[in-house]
XYZ file of C-alpha atoms in Angstrom:
230
model
C -167.581 55.034 5.400
C -165.847 56.892 2.607
C -167.531 57.976 -0.625
C -167.234 55.151 -3.139
C -167.000 57.117 -6.373
C -164.685 59.893 -5.301
C -161.267 58.366 -5.937
C -162.588 56.563 -9.004
C -163.783 59.643 -10.851
C -160.843 61.768 -9.726
C -158.332 59.190 -10.933
C -158.938 60.396 -14.473
C -160.291 63.871 -13.781
C -157.266 64.981 -11.775
C -155.079 64.634 -14.855
C -156.804 67.738 -16.241
C -155.300 71.197 -15.573
C -156.828 72.787 -12.476
C -157.912 75.848 -14.446
C -160.247 73.696 -16.520
C -162.311 72.511 -13.557
C -164.612 75.536 -13.346
C -166.982 74.208 -16.011
C -170.547 75.521 -16.200
C -173.534 73.374 -15.338
C -175.187 71.530 -18.184
C -178.296 73.002 -19.742
C -179.861 69.845 -21.166
C -180.194 66.894 -18.753
C -178.932 63.485 -19.764
C -181.317 60.589 -20.328
C -182.176 58.573 -17.235
C -181.127 55.246 -18.737
C -177.697 56.559 -19.761
C -177.047 58.050 -16.320
C -178.122 54.774 -14.710
C -175.689 52.894 -16.963
C -172.902 55.266 -15.952
C -173.526 54.912 -12.221
C -173.737 51.122 -12.595
C -170.374 51.195 -14.384
C -168.777 53.334 -11.690
C -170.257 51.453 -8.730
C -170.890 47.778 -9.553
C -172.410 45.670 -6.777
C -169.497 43.254 -6.527
C -166.905 46.028 -6.123
C -169.030 47.879 -3.576
C -169.601 44.659 -1.601
C -165.881 43.875 -1.441
C -165.042 47.432 -0.460
C -167.751 47.513 2.208
C -166.474 44.275 3.714
C -162.937 45.611 3.970
C -164.177 48.882 5.435
C -166.233 46.983 8.006
C -163.255 44.854 9.080
C -161.128 47.978 9.542
C -163.883 49.725 11.487
C -164.482 46.760 13.752
C -160.773 46.423 14.504
C -160.641 50.125 15.398
C -163.649 49.831 17.712
C -162.188 46.766 19.421
C -158.865 48.544 19.927
C -160.658 51.508 21.521
C -162.564 49.350 24.029
C -160.270 47.660 26.611
C -162.898 45.098 27.664
C -163.687 44.017 24.109
C -160.013 44.104 23.191
C -159.143 41.757 26.049
C -162.013 39.375 25.239
C -161.068 39.049 21.581
C -157.337 38.860 22.357
C -158.008 35.953 24.706
C -159.840 34.065 21.950
C -158.865 35.184 18.416
C -161.220 32.600 16.908
C -164.146 34.489 18.434
C -163.159 37.608 16.498
C -163.316 35.633 13.270
C -166.589 33.898 14.112
C -168.416 36.974 15.385
C -166.851 39.394 12.905
C -167.683 37.206 9.929
C -171.388 37.158 10.756
C -171.454 40.878 11.540
C -169.683 41.591 8.263
C -172.333 39.653 6.338
C -175.134 41.501 8.133
C -173.558 44.898 7.507
C -172.855 44.163 3.846
C -176.438 43.001 3.318
C -177.775 46.222 4.837
C -175.458 48.284 2.671
C -176.398 46.506 -0.554
C -180.085 46.915 0.286
C -179.548 50.666 0.714
C -177.457 51.124 -2.436
C -180.403 52.011 -4.722
C -181.052 55.156 -2.689
C -177.395 56.240 -3.000
C -177.378 55.514 -6.712
C -180.553 57.551 -7.141
C -178.922 60.538 -5.432
C -175.781 60.255 -7.552
C -177.861 59.844 -10.703
C -179.664 63.073 -9.853
C -176.368 64.917 -9.468
C -174.924 63.604 -12.731
C -178.178 64.120 -14.627
C -178.179 67.842 -13.899
C -174.406 68.378 -14.127
C -173.493 66.552 -17.339
C -174.754 66.891 -20.866
C -175.910 63.759 -22.725
C -172.677 63.852 -24.743
C -170.587 64.011 -21.565
C -172.444 61.064 -20.065
C -171.801 59.154 -23.289
C -168.096 60.038 -23.088
C -167.903 58.771 -19.507
C -169.713 55.546 -20.369
C -167.357 54.997 -23.306
C -164.261 55.583 -21.185
C -165.219 53.607 -18.068
C -166.570 50.799 -20.243
C -163.272 50.555 -22.144
C -160.355 48.310 -21.112
C -158.443 51.389 -19.939
C -161.413 52.714 -17.973
C -161.981 49.322 -16.383
C -158.327 49.276 -15.347
C -158.758 52.730 -13.782
C -161.890 51.583 -11.955
C -160.325 48.348 -10.675
C -157.189 50.114 -9.430
C -159.199 52.861 -7.713
C -161.271 50.305 -5.808
C -158.128 48.339 -4.954
C -156.532 51.468 -3.476
C -159.666 52.309 -1.495
C -159.920 48.752 -0.204
C -156.287 48.589 0.876
C -156.589 51.688 3.081
C -160.266 52.422 3.824
C -159.368 54.848 6.605
C -157.754 57.341 4.252
C -159.206 60.772 3.573
C -160.745 61.407 0.121
C -157.656 63.447 -0.803
C -155.330 60.624 0.216
C -157.453 58.113 -1.703
C -157.323 60.341 -4.763
C -153.543 60.681 -4.655
C -153.008 56.965 -4.056
C -155.457 56.020 -6.820
C -153.847 58.350 -9.353
C -150.343 57.085 -8.546
C -151.463 53.447 -8.744
C -153.389 53.985 -11.986
C -150.494 55.739 -13.689
C -148.101 52.974 -12.609
C -150.317 50.400 -14.333
C -150.835 52.328 -17.568
C -149.212 51.028 -20.742
C -148.609 52.714 -24.089
C -151.934 51.304 -25.294
C -153.790 53.042 -22.455
C -152.515 56.575 -22.908
C -154.588 57.629 -25.937
C -157.879 56.775 -24.209
C -156.727 58.152 -20.864
C -155.512 61.472 -22.205
C -158.514 61.883 -24.503
C -160.851 61.471 -21.546
C -158.711 63.692 -19.302
C -159.077 66.478 -21.848
C -162.821 66.084 -22.243
C -165.413 68.375 -20.669
C -166.826 65.316 -18.856
C -163.539 64.824 -17.012
C -163.174 68.549 -16.383
C -166.622 68.805 -14.804
C -165.853 66.087 -12.287
C -163.863 68.691 -10.364
C -167.091 70.462 -9.485
C -169.315 67.377 -9.414
C -167.157 65.330 -7.038
C -167.747 67.502 -3.954
C -171.494 67.061 -4.455
C -171.098 63.291 -4.847
C -168.840 63.207 -1.799
C -171.337 65.108 0.350
C -174.269 62.960 -0.787
C -172.306 59.747 -0.222
C -171.185 60.777 3.260
C -174.712 61.769 4.270
C -176.019 58.439 2.956
C -173.312 56.557 4.861
C -174.099 58.455 8.059
C -177.783 57.518 7.748
C -176.878 53.891 7.054
C -174.631 53.677 10.098
C -177.130 55.442 12.360
C -179.870 53.024 11.303
C -177.780 49.868 11.707
C -175.159 50.469 14.397
C -177.442 49.756 17.394
C -178.642 46.533 15.774
C -175.097 45.476 14.959
C -173.911 46.140 18.518
C -176.776 44.086 19.933
C -176.060 41.327 17.426
C -172.387 41.318 18.370
C -173.231 40.820 22.048
C -175.595 37.962 21.205
C -173.145 36.289 18.821
C -170.314 36.544 21.352
C -172.538 35.055 24.096
C -173.620 32.216 21.768
C -170.004 31.554 20.835
C -168.937 31.319 24.472
C -171.883 29.062 25.288
C -171.028 26.700 22.436
C -167.381 26.654 23.384
C -168.174 26.084 27.064
C -170.437 23.169 26.231
C -167.755 21.229 24.427
């Protein structure tokens, strides 16, 4: 499970000169409601759900490929992969969505102490704008198309894809944000978000993987029983 916000925030932040990324921590914390609005803008439920589903499909395919017995069983009956995988995907996505508030709370805490109220306002204004929404959509599209990439690879792919989609109307907003202290600070904030997101994902997987494996066995057995009874 890769951090959800990393490529998104870096898509704009990486346009800033590297020397500008050593910004100092904020002195005055941002208001809770504004930080919550920002995190909701960066990580909307629908985008996270789609991304999680794609990541699950990739992960399941990798696990099947690494297990000769499972690989042979699913290869012999491709419809079983779809039937079992679809139900597992729904279960995993539900568990992830239920756990999202805890991740958002951690990210809110990081942003609240790292950004000034003005910087939070700047980020809300940018990511709520048509240009910012285009950046966000393209970043999630890149992450979803290759969920196995490293954060650095996601960043590079997201930046290239975003810049390819930019029009003349987008550049003023994009460059204004790239030159802001909010964008500059993301260079130091992103590693903290990445670490918190990875730790959250590890806890989520540890809590749900045994249940998902048991559910897979039961679903596969039920599928074979139904098919054998026809």
